[in-house]
Amino acid sequence: MMLIRQRIGSIYRLAGISVRTCTKDSKSGKQPDPEDAAEDDHRQRKSSETRVALRTPLFEHVSTKDKKTYIEMVRVFEGRSVHRRNHVEFIYAALKHMEEFGVHKDLEVYKSLINVMPKGKFIPTNIFQAEFMHYPKQQQVIIDLLEQMEDNGVIPDYEMESMLVNVFGKKGHPVRKYWRMMYWMPKFKNLSPWPLPNPVPDDSLELAKMAIERMCSVDLLSQITLFETENVPEALEHTWIVSGQSSEQQQLLARHQQKPVFIEGPFVIWLRNRSINYFLLKSESNPPPPKDDEDLDDVRNIRIPFLGIGMSHSKAPPKNKVALQRSIHEQDDGTIFAICCTGSSTKDSLLSWVRLLEKHGNPCLGHMPVLFKFTSHVPDQLKVAAPDGEASDDQEAKDAKLGS
């Protein structure tokens, strides 16, 4: 009964309602037992100290934020109490500050947080407890921990499975989540045809090389060239340029004659958790390819090529149209002649890129007008639907900028 009264009192305290507990001793006018009062006072003081410790931003007021300090704080929490009260709130607070300490991709740190949970208490004893999520708050915090591991690409090991089984049993929901992760994550780990180092280097030049190599892998004859704008006499700034172009793209550019070409961008490519901008040298949109209206499921046009006879009952003459097959660089929105990443992503560096392309196998660029088509990303929160009249004015303004 005392435990029930304490739980009810804690619920009312959280709700902000003051309640006066009535016991048998108070009804009869007797004074409560001094030993019980001292025990209740000690318990309330201990729980209040734990709540104050958790409300204090432990992870924010640390001078050195590294792995050693993080694990030491977890061990301090483990040694404070045998029952490890408020372990759910502590794990949520620890997960929130993992990236600040640089341990969000460390498997050992995740296992130390799982080790905070009490062992054997949350194991379901029947099928109803197993299916209806016995101790839901404790199971959900570990599921969130596994979700954060999955988002950061951290693959668990078999030691973590034994830790989860000791806490929740084989029928616990976190163990089921672990099994799903161990099935899918190793399959997708090395599935990409463009492997990247883990972690990705922070150097922008190395990121640009990896990005251009990935995008130019559609053509095996593509060559990646590193230019320096110092070699261009008219350059206003000195930076690096990583350019990618194949011999087929040079032939397409030579056949383009004196039509204008465009430099479009910047576009964004992501390499794991790093991003870099790139630009395209391309033409206007290409006409759509001729459509073949032949119905392959029409049984009236069955042909037998081995016997030289046919069963055509349609009156339409056979089609003898010949069309050039498009290359991989000729897309519907334009032909891509080259691609690049620059150190500054400015207009001057792109002008230097065009001059360097002209010197290295593209002399036709000296006779072509080059126009810039810059795009700037606008966040969705700042987008506002414009009226019809303003929308047409904005389109005319964009066309005017394009012409300049």
Short mmCIF file of C-alpha atoms in Angstrom, two decimals:
data_model
loop_
_atom_site.label_atom_id
_atom_site.label_comp_id
_atom_site.label_asym_id
_atom_site.label_seq_id
_atom_site.Cartn_x
_atom_site.Cartn_y
_atom_site.Cartn_z
CA MET A 1 0.00 0.00 0.00
CA MET A 2 2.83 2.37 0.77
CA LEU A 3 4.31 1.74 -2.69
CA ILE A 4 0.94 2.45 -4.33
CA ARG A 5 0.56 5.70 -2.39
CA GLN A 6 4.05 6.78 -3.42
CA ARG A 7 3.28 6.15 -7.10
CA ILE A 8 0.02 8.06 -6.90
CA GLY A 9 1.77 10.89 -5.10
CA SER A 10 4.48 11.05 -7.77
CA ILE A 11 1.83 11.20 -10.51
CA TYR A 12 0.08 14.09 -8.80
CA ARG A 13 3.38 15.89 -8.22
CA LEU A 14 4.18 15.64 -11.93
CA ALA A 15 0.71 17.01 -12.67
CA GLY A 16 1.25 19.92 -10.31
CA ILE A 17 -1.51 18.90 -7.85
CA SER A 18 -0.87 19.04 -4.13
CA VAL A 19 -2.27 16.00 -2.32
CA ARG A 20 -2.31 15.26 1.39
CA THR A 21 -1.90 11.55 2.04
CA CYS A 22 -4.33 10.08 4.51
CA THR A 23 -3.29 6.97 6.39
CA LYS A 24 -4.91 4.93 9.08
CA ASP A 25 -2.76 6.58 11.69
CA SER A 26 -3.88 10.06 10.60
CA LYS A 27 -7.50 9.06 10.67
CA SER A 28 -7.23 7.67 14.15
CA GLY A 29 -5.21 10.66 15.33
CA LYS A 30 -2.06 8.63 16.01
CA GLN A 31 1.38 9.86 15.06
CA PRO A 32 3.19 7.95 12.28
CA ASP A 33 6.05 5.62 13.09
CA PRO A 34 9.36 7.58 13.26
CA GLU A 35 11.26 4.77 11.51
CA ASP A 36 8.82 4.77 8.56
CA ALA A 37 8.97 8.54 8.36
CA ALA A 38 12.79 8.47 8.33
CA GLU A 39 12.77 5.79 5.62
CA ASP A 40 10.34 7.79 3.47
CA ASP A 41 12.43 10.92 3.97
CA HIS A 42 15.59 9.09 2.93
CA ARG A 43 13.88 7.64 -0.16
CA GLN A 44 12.47 11.01 -1.25
CA ARG A 45 15.84 12.69 -0.74
CA LYS A 46 17.59 10.02 -2.82
CA SER A 47 15.07 10.22 -5.66
CA SER A 48 15.23 14.03 -5.64
CA GLU A 49 19.04 13.87 -5.87
CA THR A 50 18.79 11.54 -8.86
CA ARG A 51 16.25 13.82 -10.58
CA VAL A 52 18.45 16.88 -9.99
CA ALA A 53 21.47 14.99 -11.38
CA LEU A 54 19.55 14.08 -14.54
CA ARG A 55 18.12 17.55 -15.01
CA THR A 56 21.63 18.97 -14.86
CA PRO A 57 23.09 19.06 -18.39
CA LEU A 58 25.92 16.64 -17.64
CA PHE A 59 27.12 16.28 -21.23
CA GLU A 60 27.04 20.01 -21.99
CA HIS A 61 29.34 21.28 -19.23
CA VAL A 62 32.29 19.04 -20.12
CA SER A 63 35.51 20.75 -21.15
CA THR A 64 37.08 17.88 -23.11
CA LYS A 65 34.55 16.09 -25.29
CA ASP A 66 36.09 12.83 -26.44
CA LYS A 67 35.49 9.09 -26.22
CA LYS A 68 37.37 8.62 -22.95
CA THR A 69 35.32 11.28 -21.15
CA TYR A 70 32.07 9.92 -22.58
CA ILE A 71 32.69 6.35 -21.40
CA GLU A 72 33.84 7.61 -18.00
CA MET A 73 30.53 9.44 -17.54
CA VAL A 74 28.64 6.25 -18.40
CA ARG A 75 30.66 4.31 -15.83
CA VAL A 76 29.98 6.96 -13.20
CA PHE A 77 26.26 6.57 -13.77
CA GLU A 78 26.54 2.78 -13.52
CA GLY A 79 28.29 3.01 -10.16
CA ARG A 80 25.90 5.47 -8.54
CA SER A 81 23.16 2.98 -7.73
CA VAL A 82 22.60 -0.75 -7.91
CA HIS A 83 19.04 -0.27 -9.18
CA ARG A 84 20.17 2.28 -11.81
CA ARG A 85 17.09 4.44 -11.61
CA ASN A 86 16.30 6.82 -14.48
CA HIS A 87 18.47 4.81 -16.85
CA VAL A 88 16.05 5.50 -19.72
CA GLU A 89 16.42 9.26 -19.38
CA PHE A 90 20.19 8.91 -19.09
CA ILE A 91 20.44 6.84 -22.30
CA TYR A 92 18.31 9.36 -24.21
CA ALA A 93 20.52 12.21 -22.99
CA ALA A 94 23.64 10.24 -23.94
CA LEU A 95 22.32 9.50 -27.43
CA LYS A 96 21.55 13.16 -27.96
CA HIS A 97 25.15 14.28 -27.34
CA MET A 98 27.02 11.45 -29.07
CA GLU A 99 27.89 13.49 -32.15
CA GLU A 100 29.34 16.30 -30.02
CA PHE A 101 31.79 13.83 -28.47
CA GLY A 102 32.58 12.24 -31.85
CA VAL A 103 31.45 8.75 -30.78
CA HIS A 104 28.30 8.41 -32.92
CA LYS A 105 30.03 5.79 -35.10
CA ASP A 106 31.75 3.84 -32.34
CA LEU A 107 30.32 0.40 -31.59
CA GLU A 108 32.00 0.16 -28.18
CA VAL A 109 30.14 3.26 -26.95
CA TYR A 110 26.77 1.85 -28.01
CA LYS A 111 27.49 -1.38 -26.15
CA SER A 112 28.43 0.58 -23.02
CA LEU A 113 25.03 2.31 -23.15
CA ILE A 114 23.23 -1.03 -23.49
CA ASN A 115 25.19 -2.28 -20.49
CA VAL A 116 23.51 0.45 -18.39
CA MET A 117 20.23 -1.47 -18.49
CA PRO A 118 19.47 -3.77 -15.52
CA LYS A 119 19.82 -7.47 -16.37
CA GLY A 120 17.02 -10.03 -16.12
CA LYS A 121 14.25 -7.72 -14.97
CA PHE A 122 12.69 -7.01 -18.37
CA ILE A 123 12.61 -10.59 -19.73
CA PRO A 124 9.02 -11.60 -20.62
CA THR A 125 7.70 -14.74 -18.93
CA ASN A 126 4.76 -15.55 -21.22
CA ILE A 127 3.59 -14.96 -24.78
CA PHE A 128 1.37 -12.02 -23.86
CA GLN A 129 4.24 -10.06 -22.31
CA ALA A 130 6.43 -10.88 -25.31
CA GLU A 131 3.92 -9.69 -27.92
CA PHE A 132 2.53 -6.68 -26.05
CA MET A 133 5.99 -5.19 -25.39
CA HIS A 134 6.73 -5.91 -21.75
CA TYR A 135 8.28 -2.75 -20.17
CA PRO A 136 7.67 -0.60 -23.29
CA LYS A 137 9.72 2.43 -22.22
CA GLN A 138 12.85 0.37 -21.63
CA GLN A 139 12.46 -1.55 -24.88
CA GLN A 140 11.78 1.61 -26.90
CA VAL A 141 14.96 3.36 -25.73
CA ILE A 142 17.09 0.44 -26.94
CA ILE A 143 15.18 0.33 -30.23
CA ASP A 144 15.96 4.04 -30.66
CA LEU A 145 19.60 3.29 -29.89
CA LEU A 146 19.67 0.63 -32.61
CA GLU A 147 17.94 3.04 -35.00
CA GLN A 148 20.68 5.61 -34.40
CA MET A 149 23.28 2.92 -35.06
CA GLU A 150 21.55 2.09 -38.34
CA ASP A 151 21.40 5.75 -39.38
CA ASN A 152 25.14 6.13 -38.75
CA GLY A 153 26.04 2.91 -40.55
CA VAL A 154 27.31 1.08 -37.45
CA ILE A 155 26.91 -2.70 -37.82
CA PRO A 156 26.43 -4.56 -34.50
CA ASP A 157 28.37 -7.67 -33.53
CA TYR A 158 27.48 -10.93 -31.80
CA GLU A 159 28.47 -9.62 -28.37
CA MET A 160 25.67 -7.07 -28.60
CA GLU A 161 23.22 -9.89 -29.26
CA SER A 162 24.19 -11.63 -26.02
CA MET A 163 23.86 -8.33 -24.14
CA LEU A 164 20.35 -7.74 -25.52
CA VAL A 165 19.29 -11.31 -24.75
CA ASN A 166 20.48 -10.92 -21.15
CA VAL A 167 18.39 -7.76 -20.77
CA PHE A 168 15.19 -8.53 -22.76
CA GLY A 169 15.32 -12.24 -23.59
CA LYS A 170 15.10 -13.82 -27.02
CA LYS A 171 11.49 -12.67 -27.50
CA GLY A 172 12.19 -8.99 -26.81
CA HIS A 173 11.55 -6.40 -29.51
CA PRO A 174 15.11 -4.98 -29.40
CA VAL A 175 16.46 -8.47 -30.13
CA ARG A 176 14.15 -8.74 -33.14
CA LYS A 177 15.38 -5.34 -34.32
CA TYR A 178 18.96 -6.56 -33.91
CA TRP A 179 18.28 -9.64 -36.04
CA ARG A 180 16.79 -7.52 -38.83
CA MET A 181 19.82 -5.25 -38.78
CA MET A 182 22.23 -8.19 -38.91
CA TYR A 183 20.37 -9.55 -41.94
CA TRP A 184 20.20 -6.39 -44.05
CA MET A 185 23.15 -4.19 -43.10
CA PRO A 186 25.94 -6.59 -44.15
CA LYS A 187 24.16 -7.06 -47.48
CA PHE A 188 24.12 -3.33 -48.22
CA LYS A 189 27.56 -2.55 -46.80
CA ASN A 190 29.55 -3.44 -49.96
CA LEU A 191 26.73 -3.31 -52.48
CA SER A 192 27.63 0.06 -54.00
CA PRO A 193 29.71 -0.14 -57.22
CA TRP A 194 31.54 3.05 -56.12
CA PRO A 195 33.27 2.13 -52.86
CA LEU A 196 34.30 5.03 -50.66
CA PRO A 197 36.72 5.17 -47.73
CA ASN A 198 35.17 5.26 -44.30
CA PRO A 199 35.46 7.93 -43.03
CA VAL A 200 35.49 10.15 -46.10
CA PRO A 201 38.43 12.61 -46.16
CA ASP A 202 37.72 16.22 -45.28
CA ASP A 203 39.98 17.61 -48.02
CA SER A 204 37.80 19.23 -50.70
CA LEU A 205 40.27 18.35 -53.46
CA GLU A 206 40.14 14.64 -52.63
CA LEU A 207 36.33 14.82 -52.45
CA ALA A 208 36.23 16.47 -55.88
CA LYS A 209 38.41 13.72 -57.40
CA MET A 210 36.20 10.97 -55.99
CA ALA A 211 33.02 12.76 -57.12
CA ILE A 212 34.24 13.30 -60.70
CA GLU A 213 35.49 9.71 -60.96
CA ARG A 214 32.10 8.44 -59.81
CA MET A 215 30.10 10.56 -62.26
CA CYS A 216 32.45 9.85 -65.19
CA SER A 217 32.33 6.09 -64.66
CA VAL A 218 29.45 5.87 -67.19
CA ASP A 219 32.11 6.23 -69.92
CA LEU A 220 35.21 4.07 -69.45
CA LEU A 221 37.22 6.35 -71.76
CA SER A 222 36.76 9.38 -69.52
CA GLN A 223 39.90 11.10 -68.32
CA ILE A 224 40.15 12.99 -65.03
CA THR A 225 42.45 16.03 -65.23
CA LEU A 226 43.61 18.33 -62.45
CA PHE A 227 44.07 21.93 -63.61
CA GLU A 228 45.55 24.94 -61.85
CA THR A 229 44.18 28.37 -62.69
CA GLU A 230 47.68 29.80 -62.29
CA ASN A 231 48.36 28.55 -65.82
CA VAL A 232 45.69 30.90 -67.21
CA PRO A 233 47.06 34.45 -67.69
CA GLU A 234 43.63 36.12 -67.40
CA ALA A 235 42.64 34.31 -64.19
CA LEU A 236 41.70 36.57 -61.27
CA GLU A 237 41.97 33.90 -58.57
CA HIS A 238 44.22 30.91 -58.10
CA THR A 239 42.51 27.64 -57.30
CA TRP A 240 42.29 24.05 -58.50
CA ILE A 241 39.87 22.54 -61.05
CA VAL A 242 39.07 18.83 -61.37
CA SER A 243 37.71 18.21 -64.88
CA GLY A 244 36.31 15.07 -66.48
CA GLN A 245 35.87 14.53 -70.24
CA SER A 246 36.05 11.62 -72.67
CA SER A 247 37.11 11.46 -76.33
CA GLU A 248 33.49 10.91 -77.35
CA GLN A 249 32.47 14.11 -75.58
CA GLN A 250 35.22 15.98 -77.45
CA GLN A 251 33.82 14.68 -80.76
CA LEU A 252 30.29 15.71 -79.78
CA LEU A 253 31.56 19.18 -78.89
CA ALA A 254 33.36 19.47 -82.23
CA ARG A 255 30.15 18.54 -84.10
CA HIS A 256 28.24 21.15 -82.15
CA GLN A 257 29.71 23.81 -84.50
CA GLN A 258 29.10 27.41 -83.40
CA LYS A 259 25.96 26.90 -81.38
CA PRO A 260 25.96 28.27 -77.80
CA VAL A 261 26.95 26.06 -74.89
CA PHE A 262 25.91 26.49 -71.28
CA ILE A 263 27.63 26.10 -67.92
CA GLU A 264 24.97 24.90 -65.50
CA GLY A 265 25.19 24.52 -61.76
CA PRO A 266 26.04 24.29 -59.03
CA PHE A 267 24.65 20.81 -58.44
CA VAL A 268 25.27 18.85 -55.27
CA ILE A 269 26.63 15.31 -54.97
CA TRP A 270 26.87 13.52 -51.62
CA LEU A 271 29.74 11.22 -50.66
CA ARG A 272 28.57 9.59 -47.44
CA ASN A 273 28.10 12.56 -45.08
CA ARG A 274 30.08 15.04 -47.20
CA SER A 275 28.77 17.10 -50.11
CA ILE A 276 30.47 19.00 -52.92
CA ASN A 277 29.26 21.18 -55.81
CA TYR A 278 29.89 20.42 -59.48
CA PHE A 279 29.16 22.10 -62.83
CA LEU A 280 28.24 20.87 -66.31
CA LEU A 281 29.20 22.10 -69.76
CA LYS A 282 26.23 21.14 -71.95
CA SER A 283 24.09 22.14 -74.89
CA GLU A 284 20.44 22.96 -75.29
CA SER A 285 17.79 20.28 -75.05
CA ASN A 286 17.90 17.67 -77.80
CA PRO A 287 14.89 16.77 -79.94
CA PRO A 288 13.17 13.61 -78.77
CA PRO A 289 14.10 10.39 -80.60
CA PRO A 290 11.65 9.01 -83.17
CA LYS A 291 9.02 6.82 -81.60
CA ASP A 292 8.45 3.31 -82.83
CA ASP A 293 4.69 2.71 -83.03
CA GLU A 294 5.05 -0.96 -83.83
CA ASP A 295 3.02 -3.16 -81.53
CA LEU A 296 5.11 -6.20 -80.67
CA ASP A 297 2.03 -8.02 -79.37
CA ASP A 298 0.16 -7.74 -82.69
CA VAL A 299 -0.12 -11.31 -84.02
CA ARG A 300 -0.98 -10.09 -87.53
CA ASN A 301 2.66 -9.18 -88.15
CA ILE A 302 4.33 -12.45 -87.27
CA ARG A 303 7.54 -12.96 -89.27
CA ILE A 304 9.55 -16.15 -89.73
CA PRO A 305 13.08 -14.99 -90.61
CA PHE A 306 14.53 -18.48 -91.11
CA LEU A 307 12.02 -19.42 -93.84
CA GLY A 308 11.88 -16.00 -95.46
CA ILE A 309 8.10 -15.82 -95.31
CA GLY A 310 5.75 -13.79 -93.23
CA MET A 311 2.14 -13.80 -92.09
CA SER A 312 1.52 -10.08 -92.39
CA HIS A 313 -2.10 -9.22 -93.04
CA SER A 314 -1.78 -5.49 -92.42
CA LYS A 315 -1.71 -3.12 -95.36
CA ALA A 316 0.92 -0.81 -93.84
CA PRO A 317 4.28 -0.94 -95.65
CA PRO A 318 7.29 -2.16 -93.70
CA LYS A 319 9.33 0.48 -91.93
CA ASN A 320 12.85 1.11 -93.16
CA LYS A 321 13.72 4.11 -91.01
CA VAL A 322 17.30 4.50 -89.83
CA ALA A 323 18.22 6.65 -86.84
CA LEU A 324 21.52 7.30 -85.11
CA GLN A 325 21.72 5.73 -81.69
CA ARG A 326 22.27 8.24 -78.92
CA SER A 327 25.33 8.05 -76.75
CA ILE A 328 25.18 8.08 -72.98
CA HIS A 329 26.12 11.78 -72.98
CA GLU A 330 23.16 12.84 -75.17
CA GLN A 331 20.22 13.28 -72.83
CA ASP A 332 16.80 14.81 -73.42
CA ASP A 333 17.70 18.02 -71.57
CA GLY A 334 20.97 18.47 -73.47
CA THR A 335 24.30 16.94 -74.42
CA ILE A 336 26.89 16.90 -71.63
CA PHE A 337 30.33 17.86 -72.97
CA ALA A 338 32.34 18.05 -69.71
CA ILE A 339 31.99 18.13 -65.95
CA CYS A 340 34.08 19.81 -63.28
CA CYS A 341 34.52 20.77 -59.63
CA THR A 342 36.37 23.94 -58.66
CA GLY A 343 37.90 25.04 -55.41
CA SER A 344 35.90 28.27 -55.22
CA SER A 345 32.82 27.55 -57.43
CA THR A 346 32.95 31.09 -58.82
CA LYS A 347 32.37 32.45 -62.29
CA ASP A 348 36.04 33.32 -62.74
CA SER A 349 37.15 29.76 -61.99
CA LEU A 350 34.63 28.43 -64.51
CA LEU A 351 35.92 30.85 -67.17
CA SER A 352 39.40 29.52 -66.48
CA TRP A 353 38.03 25.98 -66.88
CA VAL A 354 36.68 26.82 -70.35
CA ARG A 355 40.02 28.31 -71.40
CA LEU A 356 41.88 25.25 -70.13
CA LEU A 357 39.49 22.94 -72.02
CA GLU A 358 40.16 24.96 -75.15
CA LYS A 359 43.90 24.34 -74.78
CA HIS A 360 43.50 20.62 -74.05
CA GLY A 361 41.76 19.10 -77.06
CA ASN A 362 38.78 21.42 -77.55
CA PRO A 363 39.86 24.27 -79.88
CA CYS A 364 36.28 24.72 -81.07
CA LEU A 365 35.39 26.39 -77.76
CA GLY A 366 37.17 29.54 -78.94
CA HIS A 367 34.41 30.06 -81.56
CA MET A 368 31.39 29.19 -79.42
CA PRO A 369 29.42 31.56 -77.20
CA VAL A 370 29.46 30.31 -73.59
CA LEU A 371 26.51 31.26 -71.37
CA PHE A 372 26.16 30.78 -67.63
CA LYS A 373 23.08 29.19 -66.09
CA PHE A 374 23.57 29.46 -62.34
CA THR A 375 21.02 27.94 -59.98
CA SER A 376 20.72 28.66 -56.27
CA HIS A 377 19.00 26.32 -53.84
CA VAL A 378 16.09 27.83 -51.94
CA PRO A 379 14.93 26.03 -48.76
CA ASP A 380 11.37 24.78 -48.76
CA GLN A 381 10.56 26.96 -45.74
CA LEU A 382 11.28 30.10 -47.79
CA LYS A 383 9.26 29.13 -50.86
CA VAL A 384 6.05 31.16 -51.27
CA ALA A 385 3.48 30.61 -53.98
CA ALA A 386 3.47 33.70 -56.22
CA PRO A 387 0.39 35.00 -58.08
CA ASP A 388 0.01 34.25 -61.78
CA GLY A 389 1.09 37.72 -62.84
CA GLU A 390 4.23 37.67 -60.73
CA ALA A 391 5.10 34.17 -61.92
CA SER A 392 5.18 35.33 -65.56
CA ASP A 393 7.33 38.34 -64.60
CA ASP A 394 9.77 36.04 -62.79
CA GLN A 395 10.02 33.82 -65.87
CA GLU A 396 10.79 36.83 -68.07
CA ALA A 397 13.46 37.94 -65.60
CA LYS A 398 15.07 34.49 -65.68
CA ASP A 399 15.08 34.52 -69.50
CA ALA A 400 16.73 37.96 -69.45
CA LYS A 401 19.42 36.74 -67.04
CA LEU A 402 20.02 33.71 -69.24
CA GLY A 403 20.47 35.89 -72.30
CA SER A 404 23.03 38.05 -70.51
#
